[in-house]
Amino acid sequence: MIRHSRQRDAIRDAITRAGRPLLPQEVHQLAQQQAPRLGIATVYRNLQALQDAGEVNQVTIPGDSPRFELAEQPHHHHFKCTQCGEVTTLYACPGKLAALTPQGYQMHRHELTLYGHCVKCTQAH
Amino acid sequence: MIRHSRQRDAIRDAITRAGRPLLPQEVHQLAQQQAPRLGIATVYRNLQALQDAGEVNQVTIPGDSPRFELAEQPHHHHFKCTQCGEVTTLYACPGKLAALTPQGYQMHRHELTLYGHCVKCTQAH
DNA sequence: TCAATAATGATAACTCATTATCATTAAAAC
DNA sequence: GTTTTAATGATAATGAGTTATCATTATTGA
């Protein structure tokens, strides 16, 4: 039987407030503002639980460990800043990707990641 | 001072013949046909050396460990078969991705991965 | 052919994200 | 309030990929 917990709320809130995919460590840091003694194991446990419950999804940027974002978002892609490492959500898609698929192949989904400098890092020059 | 070695030739040839990005284990298996007693440490050492020499590049598919492909290829993307796991090179690109970049951001490069079933796995039904 | 040493192969060691363990804490039903 | 037990926090253990170690092999210049 599933019980309510301050920690799980803090984790869900952190992901919601961020509006972008977060690494477990980022979730840990952000959620600690709301649940001070939060342990990293609890973060992993609840990310798993929230995923099983269909509340959050896993996002993997090439070369990085998985990040977590709210489920129930429209189709989107991501931008990773090569300076600060932050990942942003992009609500846009080039479309027409079926044309890239070779003869005889079946495409079911796609992932696109843009790389560059975010606003903060661009301005910091 | 760099010496010639049968093992490095076998590794370079395996990547060249494959025509697609290979995992270190795949390189190991393929190159063993040409260099029977090839050890996995030698594979890693030479992948690093070939990368330093600019002969091969590293490719990372989300969630996977790095693969290696020949450098000096035109711009391209990849297709990963969700059935057999094989990664194929796609010499095509949707283009016009600058339009997806948010105001104030600077995009330098992008990565696109298509997922689905390759010819072999599609036919195997 | 021979000497110098780069490269190899086998395997131990390491890295680091993630998971398991277990005593303690705290929801929630009564 | 009391009881039950899910959830937590601290930390040890795990695992997969990669790197380091070192005795041995093999390339290359003399």
PDB file of C-alpha atoms (C1' of nucleotides) in Angstrom:
ATOM      1  CA  MET A   1       0.000   0.000   0.000  1.00  0.00           C
ATOM      2  CA  ILE A   2       1.338   3.367  -1.048  1.00  0.00           C
ATOM      3  CA  ARG A   3       1.620   6.136   1.504  1.00  0.00           C
ATOM      4  CA  HIS A   4       1.996   9.816   1.060  1.00  0.00           C
ATOM      5  CA  SER A   5       5.425  11.301   1.854  1.00  0.00           C
ATOM      6  CA  ARG A   6       6.921  14.786   2.048  1.00  0.00           C
ATOM      7  CA  GLN A   7       9.957  13.531   0.150  1.00  0.00           C
ATOM      8  CA  ARG A   8       8.013  12.265  -2.841  1.00  0.00           C
ATOM      9  CA  ASP A   9       6.103  15.553  -3.014  1.00  0.00           C
ATOM     10  CA  ALA A  10       9.372  17.477  -2.946  1.00  0.00           C
ATOM     11  CA  ILE A  11      10.770  15.354  -5.773  1.00  0.00           C
ATOM     12  CA  ARG A  12       7.665  15.718  -7.921  1.00  0.00           C
ATOM     13  CA  ASP A  13       7.569  19.465  -7.270  1.00  0.00           C
ATOM     14  CA  ALA A  14      11.232  19.906  -8.160  1.00  0.00           C
ATOM     15  CA  ILE A  15      10.698  18.285 -11.561  1.00  0.00           C
ATOM     16  CA  THR A  16       7.516  20.263 -12.149  1.00  0.00           C
ATOM     17  CA  ARG A  17       9.051  23.610 -11.203  1.00  0.00           C
ATOM     18  CA  ALA A  18      12.205  23.026 -13.245  1.00  0.00           C
ATOM     19  CA  GLY A  19      10.293  22.576 -16.512  1.00  0.00           C
ATOM     20  CA  ARG A  20      13.266  20.762 -17.967  1.00  0.00           C
ATOM     21  CA  PRO A  21      14.769  17.272 -17.592  1.00  0.00           C
ATOM     22  CA  LEU A  22      16.776  16.859 -14.392  1.00  0.00           C
ATOM     23  CA  LEU A  23      19.533  14.484 -13.402  1.00  0.00           C
ATOM     24  CA  PRO A  24      19.012  12.549 -10.146  1.00  0.00           C
ATOM     25  CA  GLN A  25      21.635  14.811  -8.507  1.00  0.00           C
ATOM     26  CA  GLU A  26      19.795  17.916  -9.710  1.00  0.00           C
ATOM     27  CA  VAL A  27      16.525  16.535  -8.366  1.00  0.00           C
ATOM     28  CA  HIS A  28      18.310  15.837  -5.094  1.00  0.00           C
ATOM     29  CA  GLN A  29      19.634  19.397  -4.790  1.00  0.00           C
ATOM     30  CA  LEU A  30      16.392  21.107  -5.781  1.00  0.00           C
ATOM     31  CA  ALA A  31      14.140  18.898  -3.678  1.00  0.00           C
ATOM     32  CA  GLN A  32      16.325  19.416  -0.617  1.00  0.00           C
ATOM     33  CA  GLN A  33      14.998  22.980  -0.407  1.00  0.00           C
ATOM     34  CA  GLN A  34      11.622  21.431   0.381  1.00  0.00           C
ATOM     35  CA  ALA A  35      12.787  18.276   2.200  1.00  0.00           C
ATOM     36  CA  PRO A  36      16.105  19.158   3.896  1.00  0.00           C
ATOM     37  CA  ARG A  37      17.354  15.733   4.991  1.00  0.00           C
ATOM     38  CA  LEU A  38      16.445  14.060   1.700  1.00  0.00           C
ATOM     39  CA  GLY A  39      18.802  11.197   0.820  1.00  0.00           C
ATOM     40  CA  ILE A  40      19.967  10.270  -2.664  1.00  0.00           C
ATOM     41  CA  ALA A  41      18.586   6.719  -2.345  1.00  0.00           C
ATOM     42  CA  THR A  42      15.131   8.185  -1.758  1.00  0.00           C
ATOM     43  CA  VAL A  43      15.506  10.247  -4.906  1.00  0.00           C
ATOM     44  CA  TYR A  44      16.290   7.143  -6.978  1.00  0.00           C
ATOM     45  CA  ARG A  45      13.513   5.140  -5.305  1.00  0.00           C
ATOM     46  CA  ASN A  46      10.915   7.801  -6.031  1.00  0.00           C
ATOM     47  CA  LEU A  47      12.054   8.548  -9.550  1.00  0.00           C
ATOM     48  CA  GLN A  48      11.485   4.859 -10.201  1.00  0.00           C
ATOM     49  CA  ALA A  49       8.090   4.946  -8.466  1.00  0.00           C
ATOM     50  CA  LEU A  50       6.969   8.089 -10.320  1.00  0.00           C
ATOM     51  CA  GLN A  51       8.048   6.505 -13.570  1.00  0.00           C
ATOM     52  CA  ASP A  52       6.109   3.316 -12.786  1.00  0.00           C
ATOM     53  CA  ALA A  53       3.091   5.504 -11.980  1.00  0.00           C
ATOM     54  CA  GLY A  54       3.432   7.225 -15.353  1.00  0.00           C
ATOM     55  CA  GLU A  55       4.022  10.649 -13.806  1.00  0.00           C
ATOM     56  CA  VAL A  56       7.552  11.151 -15.072  1.00  0.00           C
ATOM     57  CA  ASN A  57       9.510   9.997 -18.075  1.00  0.00           C
ATOM     58  CA  GLN A  58      13.149   9.246 -18.594  1.00  0.00           C
ATOM     59  CA  VAL A  59      15.160  11.258 -21.131  1.00  0.00           C
ATOM     60  CA  THR A  60      18.640  10.298 -22.216  1.00  0.00           C
ATOM     61  CA  ILE A  61      20.999  12.784 -23.824  1.00  0.00           C
ATOM     62  CA  PRO A  62      23.860  10.993 -25.618  1.00  0.00           C
ATOM     63  CA  GLY A  63      26.728  10.300 -23.257  1.00  0.00           C
ATOM     64  CA  ASP A  64      24.849  11.427 -20.145  1.00  0.00           C
ATOM     65  CA  SER A  65      23.048   9.404 -17.524  1.00  0.00           C
ATOM     66  CA  PRO A  66      19.242   9.517 -17.636  1.00  0.00           C
ATOM     67  CA  ARG A  67      17.329  12.683 -16.749  1.00  0.00           C
ATOM     68  CA  PHE A  68      13.702  12.870 -15.639  1.00  0.00           C
ATOM     69  CA  GLU A  69      10.898  15.109 -16.857  1.00  0.00           C
ATOM     70  CA  LEU A  70       7.129  15.307 -16.416  1.00  0.00           C
ATOM     71  CA  ALA A  71       5.178  12.843 -18.526  1.00  0.00           C
ATOM     72  CA  GLU A  72       2.130  14.068 -20.436  1.00  0.00           C
ATOM     73  CA  GLN A  73       3.952  16.704 -22.414  1.00  0.00           C
ATOM     74  CA  PRO A  74       3.432  17.148 -26.133  1.00  0.00           C
ATOM     75  CA  HIS A  75       6.104  15.837 -28.508  1.00  0.00           C
ATOM     76  CA  HIS A  76       9.311  17.799 -28.015  1.00  0.00           C
ATOM     77  CA  HIS A  77      13.093  17.726 -28.210  1.00  0.00           C
ATOM     78  CA  HIS A  78      16.016  19.029 -26.186  1.00  0.00           C
ATOM     79  CA  PHE A  79      18.851  21.517 -26.260  1.00  0.00           C
ATOM     80  CA  LYS A  80      21.993  20.881 -24.269  1.00  0.00           C
ATOM     81  CA  CYS A  81      24.310  23.743 -23.407  1.00  0.00           C
ATOM     82  CA  THR A  82      27.873  22.578 -23.941  1.00  0.00           C
ATOM     83  CA  GLN A  83      29.075  25.223 -21.489  1.00  0.00           C
ATOM     84  CA  CYS A  84      26.949  24.783 -18.358  1.00  0.00           C
ATOM     85  CA  GLY A  85      25.457  21.384 -19.207  1.00  0.00           C
ATOM     86  CA  GLU A  86      21.857  22.466 -18.684  1.00  0.00           C
ATOM     87  CA  VAL A  87      19.225  20.713 -20.789  1.00  0.00           C
ATOM     88  CA  THR A  88      16.250  22.727 -22.062  1.00  0.00           C
ATOM     89  CA  THR A  89      12.970  21.536 -23.560  1.00  0.00           C
ATOM     90  CA  LEU A  90      12.197  22.599 -27.142  1.00  0.00           C
ATOM     91  CA  TYR A  91       8.569  22.450 -28.202  1.00  0.00           C
ATOM     92  CA  ALA A  92       9.350  22.080 -31.880  1.00  0.00           C
ATOM     93  CA  CYS A  93      10.219  19.330 -34.319  1.00  0.00           C
ATOM     94  CA  PRO A  94      11.584  19.374 -37.873  1.00  0.00           C
ATOM     95  CA  GLY A  95       9.055  16.696 -38.966  1.00  0.00           C
ATOM     96  CA  LYS A  96       9.151  14.690 -42.216  1.00  0.00           C
ATOM     97  CA  LEU A  97      11.682  12.276 -40.787  1.00  0.00           C
ATOM     98  CA  ALA A  98      10.121   9.275 -42.518  1.00  0.00           C
ATOM     99  CA  ALA A  99      11.919  10.485 -45.648  1.00  0.00           C
ATOM    100  CA  LEU A 100      15.276   9.755 -43.983  1.00  0.00           C
ATOM    101  CA  THR A 101      14.387   6.129 -43.299  1.00  0.00           C
ATOM    102  CA  PRO A 102      16.054   3.642 -45.680  1.00  0.00           C
ATOM    103  CA  GLN A 103      14.033   1.288 -47.908  1.00  0.00           C
ATOM    104  CA  GLY A 104      12.690  -1.671 -45.960  1.00  0.00           C
ATOM    105  CA  TYR A 105      13.247  -0.068 -42.558  1.00  0.00           C
ATOM    106  CA  GLN A 106      10.414   0.874 -40.233  1.00  0.00           C
ATOM    107  CA  MET A 107      10.808   3.998 -38.110  1.00  0.00           C
ATOM    108  CA  HIS A 108       8.809   4.150 -34.892  1.00  0.00           C
ATOM    109  CA  ARG A 109      10.244   7.169 -33.114  1.00  0.00           C
ATOM    110  CA  HIS A 110      13.092   9.655 -33.177  1.00  0.00           C
ATOM    111  CA  GLU A 111      15.215  11.735 -30.858  1.00  0.00           C
ATOM    112  CA  LEU A 112      16.824  15.043 -31.665  1.00  0.00           C
ATOM    113  CA  THR A 113      19.297  16.947 -29.532  1.00  0.00           C
ATOM    114  CA  LEU A 114      20.646  20.388 -30.344  1.00  0.00           C
ATOM    115  CA  TYR A 115      23.946  21.480 -28.841  1.00  0.00           C
ATOM    116  CA  GLY A 116      25.306  24.966 -28.306  1.00  0.00           C
ATOM    117  CA  HIS A 117      25.227  27.782 -25.777  1.00  0.00           C
ATOM    118  CA  CYS A 118      22.139  28.708 -23.768  1.00  0.00           C
ATOM    119  CA  VAL A 119      21.096  32.342 -23.186  1.00  0.00           C
ATOM    120  CA  LYS A 120      22.954  32.639 -19.900  1.00  0.00           C
ATOM    121  CA  CYS A 121      26.205  31.299 -21.312  1.00  0.00           C
ATOM    122  CA  THR A 122      25.879  33.349 -24.520  1.00  0.00           C
ATOM    123  CA  GLN A 123      25.436  36.550 -22.518  1.00  0.00           C
ATOM    124  CA  ALA A 124      28.277  35.658 -20.157  1.00  0.00           C
ATOM    125  CA  HIS A 125      30.801  36.506 -22.904  1.00  0.00           C
TER     126      HIS A 125
ATOM    127  CA  MET B   1      57.477   6.822 -31.412  1.00  0.00           C
ATOM    128  CA  ILE B   2      54.584   5.078 -33.084  1.00  0.00           C
ATOM    129  CA  ARG B   3      55.092   1.645 -34.584  1.00  0.00           C
ATOM    130  CA  HIS B   4      53.016  -0.304 -36.986  1.00  0.00           C
ATOM    131  CA  SER B   5      51.031  -3.233 -35.577  1.00  0.00           C
ATOM    132  CA  ARG B   6      48.849  -5.983 -37.018  1.00  0.00           C
ATOM    133  CA  GLN B   7      46.300  -5.375 -34.268  1.00  0.00           C
ATOM    134  CA  ARG B   8      45.823  -1.696 -35.060  1.00  0.00           C
ATOM    135  CA  ASP B   9      45.377  -2.550 -38.760  1.00  0.00           C
ATOM    136  CA  ALA B  10      42.777  -5.167 -37.852  1.00  0.00           C
ATOM    137  CA  ILE B  11      40.886  -2.642 -35.712  1.00  0.00           C
ATOM    138  CA  ARG B  12      40.935   0.068 -38.369  1.00  0.00           C
ATOM    139  CA  ASP B  13      39.890  -2.435 -41.052  1.00  0.00           C
ATOM    140  CA  ALA B  14      37.002  -3.734 -38.953  1.00  0.00           C
ATOM    141  CA  ILE B  15      35.596  -0.217 -38.563  1.00  0.00           C
ATOM    142  CA  THR B  16      36.122   0.542 -42.243  1.00  0.00           C
ATOM    143  CA  ARG B  17      34.510  -2.670 -43.472  1.00  0.00           C
ATOM    144  CA  ALA B  18      31.535  -2.377 -41.115  1.00  0.00           C
ATOM    145  CA  GLY B  19      30.481   1.009 -42.526  1.00  0.00           C
ATOM    146  CA  ARG B  20      28.558   1.688 -39.351  1.00  0.00           C
ATOM    147  CA  PRO B  21      29.456   2.694 -35.784  1.00  0.00           C
ATOM    148  CA  LEU B  22      30.758  -0.222 -33.719  1.00  0.00           C
ATOM    149  CA  LEU B  23      30.904  -0.823 -29.989  1.00  0.00           C
ATOM    150  CA  PRO B  24      34.309  -1.787 -28.564  1.00  0.00           C
ATOM    151  CA  GLN B  25      33.027  -5.354 -28.178  1.00  0.00           C
ATOM    152  CA  GLU B  26      31.919  -5.422 -31.811  1.00  0.00           C
ATOM    153  CA  VAL B  27      35.306  -4.099 -32.907  1.00  0.00           C
ATOM    154  CA  HIS B  28      36.918  -6.804 -30.794  1.00  0.00           C
ATOM    155  CA  GLN B  29      34.878  -9.591 -32.384  1.00  0.00           C
ATOM    156  CA  LEU B  30      35.272  -8.391 -35.968  1.00  0.00           C
ATOM    157  CA  ALA B  31      38.976  -7.577 -35.675  1.00  0.00           C
ATOM    158  CA  GLN B  32      39.687 -11.008 -34.180  1.00  0.00           C
ATOM    159  CA  GLN B  33      39.082 -12.515 -37.618  1.00  0.00           C
ATOM    160  CA  GLN B  34      42.191 -10.671 -38.735  1.00  0.00           C
ATOM    161  CA  ALA B  35      44.163 -10.720 -35.470  1.00  0.00           C
ATOM    162  CA  PRO B  36      43.124 -13.910 -33.604  1.00  0.00           C
ATOM    163  CA  ARG B  37      44.663 -13.339 -30.171  1.00  0.00           C
ATOM    164  CA  LEU B  38      43.539  -9.686 -29.985  1.00  0.00           C
ATOM    165  CA  GLY B  39      42.778  -8.587 -26.419  1.00  0.00           C
ATOM    166  CA  ILE B  40      40.043  -6.156 -25.384  1.00  0.00           C
ATOM    167  CA  ALA B  41      42.563  -3.777 -23.754  1.00  0.00           C
ATOM    168  CA  THR B  42      44.320  -3.430 -27.104  1.00  0.00           C
ATOM    169  CA  VAL B  43      40.994  -2.555 -28.694  1.00  0.00           C
ATOM    170  CA  TYR B  44      40.412   0.260 -26.190  1.00  0.00           C
ATOM    171  CA  ARG B  45      44.006   1.479 -26.477  1.00  0.00           C
ATOM    172  CA  ASN B  46      43.834   1.678 -30.247  1.00  0.00           C
ATOM    173  CA  LEU B  47      40.370   3.186 -30.417  1.00  0.00           C
ATOM    174  CA  GLN B  48      41.795   5.960 -28.250  1.00  0.00           C
ATOM    175  CA  ALA B  49      44.908   6.247 -30.427  1.00  0.00           C
ATOM    176  CA  LEU B  50      42.913   6.298 -33.686  1.00  0.00           C
ATOM    177  CA  GLN B  51      40.667   8.950 -32.196  1.00  0.00           C
ATOM    178  CA  ASP B  52      43.675  11.058 -31.168  1.00  0.00           C
ATOM    179  CA  ALA B  53      45.028  10.638 -34.691  1.00  0.00           C
ATOM    180  CA  GLY B  54      41.716  11.877 -36.121  1.00  0.00           C
ATOM    181  CA  GLU B  55      41.042   8.629 -37.982  1.00  0.00           C
ATOM    182  CA  VAL B  56      37.920   7.612 -36.067  1.00  0.00           C
ATOM    183  CA  ASN B  57      35.168   9.470 -34.274  1.00  0.00           C
ATOM    184  CA  GLN B  58      33.065   8.618 -31.298  1.00  0.00           C
ATOM    185  CA  VAL B  59      29.286   8.343 -31.669  1.00  0.00           C
ATOM    186  CA  THR B  60      26.942   8.063 -28.728  1.00  0.00           C
ATOM    187  CA  ILE B  61      23.410   6.764 -29.073  1.00  0.00           C
ATOM    188  CA  PRO B  62      21.291   7.753 -26.053  1.00  0.00           C
ATOM    189  CA  GLY B  63      21.618   5.201 -23.280  1.00  0.00           C
ATOM    190  CA  ASP B  64      24.393   3.236 -24.983  1.00  0.00           C
ATOM    191  CA  SER B  65      28.124   3.322 -24.447  1.00  0.00           C
ATOM    192  CA  PRO B  66      30.174   5.028 -27.155  1.00  0.00           C
ATOM    193  CA  ARG B  67      30.558   3.522 -30.620  1.00  0.00           C
ATOM    194  CA  PHE B  68      33.303   4.281 -33.118  1.00  0.00           C
ATOM    195  CA  GLU B  69      33.092   5.131 -36.815  1.00  0.00           C
ATOM    196  CA  LEU B  70      35.453   6.435 -39.497  1.00  0.00           C
ATOM    197  CA  ALA B  71      36.116  10.148 -39.346  1.00  0.00           C
ATOM    198  CA  GLU B  72      35.990  12.133 -42.584  1.00  0.00           C
ATOM    199  CA  GLN B  73      32.453  11.184 -43.491  1.00  0.00           C
ATOM    200  CA  PRO B  74      29.936  13.749 -44.696  1.00  0.00           C
ATOM    201  CA  HIS B  75      27.308  14.951 -42.222  1.00  0.00           C
ATOM    202  CA  HIS B  76      25.014  12.073 -41.322  1.00  0.00           C
ATOM    203  CA  HIS B  77      22.758  10.581 -38.662  1.00  0.00           C
ATOM    204  CA  HIS B  78      21.951   7.147 -37.280  1.00  0.00           C
ATOM    205  CA  PHE B  79      19.221   4.570 -37.103  1.00  0.00           C
ATOM    206  CA  LYS B  80      19.088   2.124 -34.223  1.00  0.00           C
ATOM    207  CA  CYS B  81      17.141  -1.106 -34.544  1.00  0.00           C
ATOM    208  CA  THR B  82      15.241  -1.656 -31.312  1.00  0.00           C
ATOM    209  CA  GLN B  83      15.136  -5.378 -32.065  1.00  0.00           C
ATOM    210  CA  CYS B  84      18.719  -6.400 -32.815  1.00  0.00           C
ATOM    211  CA  GLY B  85      20.449  -3.247 -31.531  1.00  0.00           C
ATOM    212  CA  GLU B  86      22.426  -2.610 -34.701  1.00  0.00           C
ATOM    213  CA  VAL B  87      23.192   1.009 -35.563  1.00  0.00           C
ATOM    214  CA  THR B  88      23.110   2.090 -39.222  1.00  0.00           C
ATOM    215  CA  THR B  89      24.456   5.264 -40.833  1.00  0.00           C
ATOM    216  CA  LEU B  90      21.909   7.522 -42.597  1.00  0.00           C
ATOM    217  CA  TYR B  91      23.316   9.944 -45.139  1.00  0.00           C
ATOM    218  CA  ALA B  92      20.431  12.363 -44.805  1.00  0.00           C
ATOM    219  CA  CYS B  93      19.392  15.243 -42.571  1.00  0.00           C
ATOM    220  CA  PRO B  94      16.118  17.127 -42.110  1.00  0.00           C
ATOM    221  CA  GLY B  95      17.972  20.480 -42.118  1.00  0.00           C
ATOM    222  CA  LYS B  96      16.548  23.862 -41.052  1.00  0.00           C
ATOM    223  CA  LEU B  97      17.152  23.094 -37.407  1.00  0.00           C
ATOM    224  CA  ALA B  98      18.167  26.662 -36.604  1.00  0.00           C
ATOM    225  CA  ALA B  99      14.437  27.425 -36.598  1.00  0.00           C
ATOM    226  CA  LEU B 100      14.001  25.214 -33.520  1.00  0.00           C
ATOM    227  CA  THR B 101      16.598  27.116 -31.519  1.00  0.00           C
ATOM    228  CA  PRO B 102      15.119  29.465 -28.899  1.00  0.00           C
ATOM    229  CA  GLN B 103      15.768  33.235 -28.945  1.00  0.00           C
ATOM    230  CA  GLY B 104      19.183  34.088 -27.552  1.00  0.00           C
ATOM    231  CA  TYR B 105      20.514  30.544 -27.866  1.00  0.00           C
ATOM    232  CA  GLN B 106      23.317  29.597 -30.217  1.00  0.00           C
ATOM    233  CA  MET B 107      23.185  26.181 -31.871  1.00  0.00           C
ATOM    234  CA  HIS B 108      26.493  24.674 -32.967  1.00  0.00           C
ATOM    235  CA  ARG B 109      25.571  21.136 -33.883  1.00  0.00           C
ATOM    236  CA  HIS B 110      22.817  18.548 -33.627  1.00  0.00           C
ATOM    237  CA  GLU B 111      22.307  14.835 -33.310  1.00  0.00           C
ATOM    238  CA  LEU B 112      19.370  12.866 -34.619  1.00  0.00           C
ATOM    239  CA  THR B 113      18.645   9.211 -33.960  1.00  0.00           C
ATOM    240  CA  LEU B 114      15.819   7.269 -35.563  1.00  0.00           C
ATOM    241  CA  TYR B 115      14.527   4.134 -33.860  1.00  0.00           C
ATOM    242  CA  GLY B 116      12.617   1.216 -35.341  1.00  0.00           C
ATOM    243  CA  HIS B 117      13.221  -2.087 -37.086  1.00  0.00           C
ATOM    244  CA  CYS B 118      15.987  -2.641 -39.630  1.00  0.00           C
ATOM    245  CA  VAL B 119      15.417  -4.613 -42.860  1.00  0.00           C
ATOM    246  CA  LYS B 120      16.545  -7.904 -41.389  1.00  0.00           C
ATOM    247  CA  CYS B 121      14.268  -7.616 -38.355  1.00  0.00           C
ATOM    248  CA  THR B 122      11.334  -6.350 -40.437  1.00  0.00           C
ATOM    249  CA  GLN B 123      11.618  -9.351 -42.778  1.00  0.00           C
ATOM    250  CA  ALA B 124      12.054 -11.782 -39.888  1.00  0.00           C
ATOM    251  CA  HIS B 125       8.323 -11.470 -39.130  1.00  0.00           C
TER     252      HIS B 125
ATOM    253  C1'  DT C   1      71.304 -10.069 -36.716  1.00  0.00           C
ATOM    254  C1'  DC C   2      70.780  -7.518 -32.687  1.00  0.00           C
ATOM    255  C1'  DA C   3      69.414  -4.061 -29.385  1.00  0.00           C
ATOM    256  C1'  DA C   4      66.024  -0.782 -27.892  1.00  0.00           C
ATOM    257  C1'  DT C   5      61.566  -0.104 -26.774  1.00  0.00           C
ATOM    258  C1'  DA C   6      56.617   0.353 -28.483  1.00  0.00           C
ATOM    259  C1'  DA C   7      52.798  -2.603 -28.389  1.00  0.00           C
ATOM    260  C1'  DT C   8      50.413  -6.458 -26.744  1.00  0.00           C
ATOM    261  C1'  DG C   9      47.543  -9.787 -23.741  1.00  0.00           C
ATOM    262  C1'  DA C  10      45.811 -11.260 -19.424  1.00  0.00           C
ATOM    263  C1'  DT C  11      43.869  -9.672 -15.693  1.00  0.00           C
ATOM    264  C1'  DA C  12      43.578  -6.777 -11.585  1.00  0.00           C
ATOM    265  C1'  DA C  13      41.976  -2.356 -10.384  1.00  0.00           C
ATOM    266  C1'  DC C  14      39.173   1.438 -10.864  1.00  0.00           C
ATOM    267  C1'  DT C  15      35.040   4.626 -11.655  1.00  0.00           C
ATOM    268  C1'  DC C  16      30.771   6.129 -10.812  1.00  0.00           C
ATOM    269  C1'  DA C  17      25.943   5.700 -11.239  1.00  0.00           C
ATOM    270  C1'  DT C  18      22.622   2.874  -9.256  1.00  0.00           C
ATOM    271  C1'  DT C  19      20.756  -0.638  -6.009  1.00  0.00           C
ATOM    272  C1'  DA C  20      20.463  -3.350  -1.678  1.00  0.00           C
ATOM    273  C1'  DT C  21      20.582  -3.518   3.309  1.00  0.00           C
ATOM    274  C1'  DC C  22      18.805  -2.449   7.617  1.00  0.00           C
ATOM    275  C1'  DA C  23      17.884   0.182  11.628  1.00  0.00           C
ATOM    276  C1'  DT C  24      14.961   4.189  12.301  1.00  0.00           C
ATOM    277  C1'  DT C  25      11.091   7.316  11.270  1.00  0.00           C
ATOM    278  C1'  DA C  26       6.547   8.542  10.279  1.00  0.00           C
ATOM    279  C1'  DA C  27       1.998   7.865   7.678  1.00  0.00           C
ATOM    280  C1'  DA C  28      -2.571   6.294   8.391  1.00  0.00           C
ATOM    281  C1'  DA C  29      -6.069   3.048  10.031  1.00  0.00           C
ATOM    282  C1'  DC C  30      -8.250   1.863  14.267  1.00  0.00           C
TER     283       DC C  30
ATOM    284  C1'  DG D   1      -2.905   7.338  21.463  1.00  0.00           C
ATOM    285  C1'  DT D   2      -1.437   2.884  19.673  1.00  0.00           C
ATOM    286  C1'  DT D   3      -0.186  -0.241  16.196  1.00  0.00           C
ATOM    287  C1'  DT D   4       1.196  -1.587  11.682  1.00  0.00           C
ATOM    288  C1'  DT D   5       4.258  -1.267   8.176  1.00  0.00           C
ATOM    289  C1'  DA D   6       5.582   1.795   4.169  1.00  0.00           C
ATOM    290  C1'  DA D   7       9.130   5.021   3.539  1.00  0.00           C
ATOM    291  C1'  DT D   8      13.362   7.004   4.712  1.00  0.00           C
ATOM    292  C1'  DG D   9      18.551   7.932   5.362  1.00  0.00           C
ATOM    293  C1'  DA D  10      23.157   6.362   5.673  1.00  0.00           C
ATOM    294  C1'  DT D  11      26.103   3.574   3.671  1.00  0.00           C
ATOM    295  C1'  DA D  12      27.816  -0.814   1.852  1.00  0.00           C
ATOM    296  C1'  DA D  13      27.534  -3.472  -2.250  1.00  0.00           C
ATOM    297  C1'  DT D  14      26.950  -4.036  -7.100  1.00  0.00           C
ATOM    298  C1'  DG D  15      27.872  -4.007 -12.030  1.00  0.00           C
ATOM    299  C1'  DA D  16      29.318  -2.679 -16.472  1.00  0.00           C
ATOM    300  C1'  DG D  17      32.517  -0.319 -18.931  1.00  0.00           C
ATOM    301  C1'  DT D  18      37.006   1.236 -19.085  1.00  0.00           C
ATOM    302  C1'  DT D  19      41.853   1.820 -17.558  1.00  0.00           C
ATOM    303  C1'  DA D  20      46.272   0.440 -15.241  1.00  0.00           C
ATOM    304  C1'  DT D  21      49.854  -2.947 -14.481  1.00  0.00           C
ATOM    305  C1'  DC D  22      53.490  -5.718 -15.957  1.00  0.00           C
ATOM    306  C1'  DA D  23      55.742  -9.547 -17.979  1.00  0.00           C
ATOM    307  C1'  DT D  24      56.117 -10.912 -22.787  1.00  0.00           C
ATOM    308  C1'  DT D  25      56.197 -10.168 -27.802  1.00  0.00           C
ATOM    309  C1'  DA D  26      57.345  -8.014 -31.979  1.00  0.00           C
ATOM    310  C1'  DT D  27      58.582  -3.900 -34.758  1.00  0.00           C
ATOM    311  C1'  DT D  28      62.097  -0.969 -36.422  1.00  0.00           C
ATOM    312  C1'  DG D  29      66.559   1.291 -36.893  1.00  0.00           C
ATOM    313  C1'  DA D  30      71.348   0.361 -36.778  1.00  0.00           C
TER     314       DA D  30
END
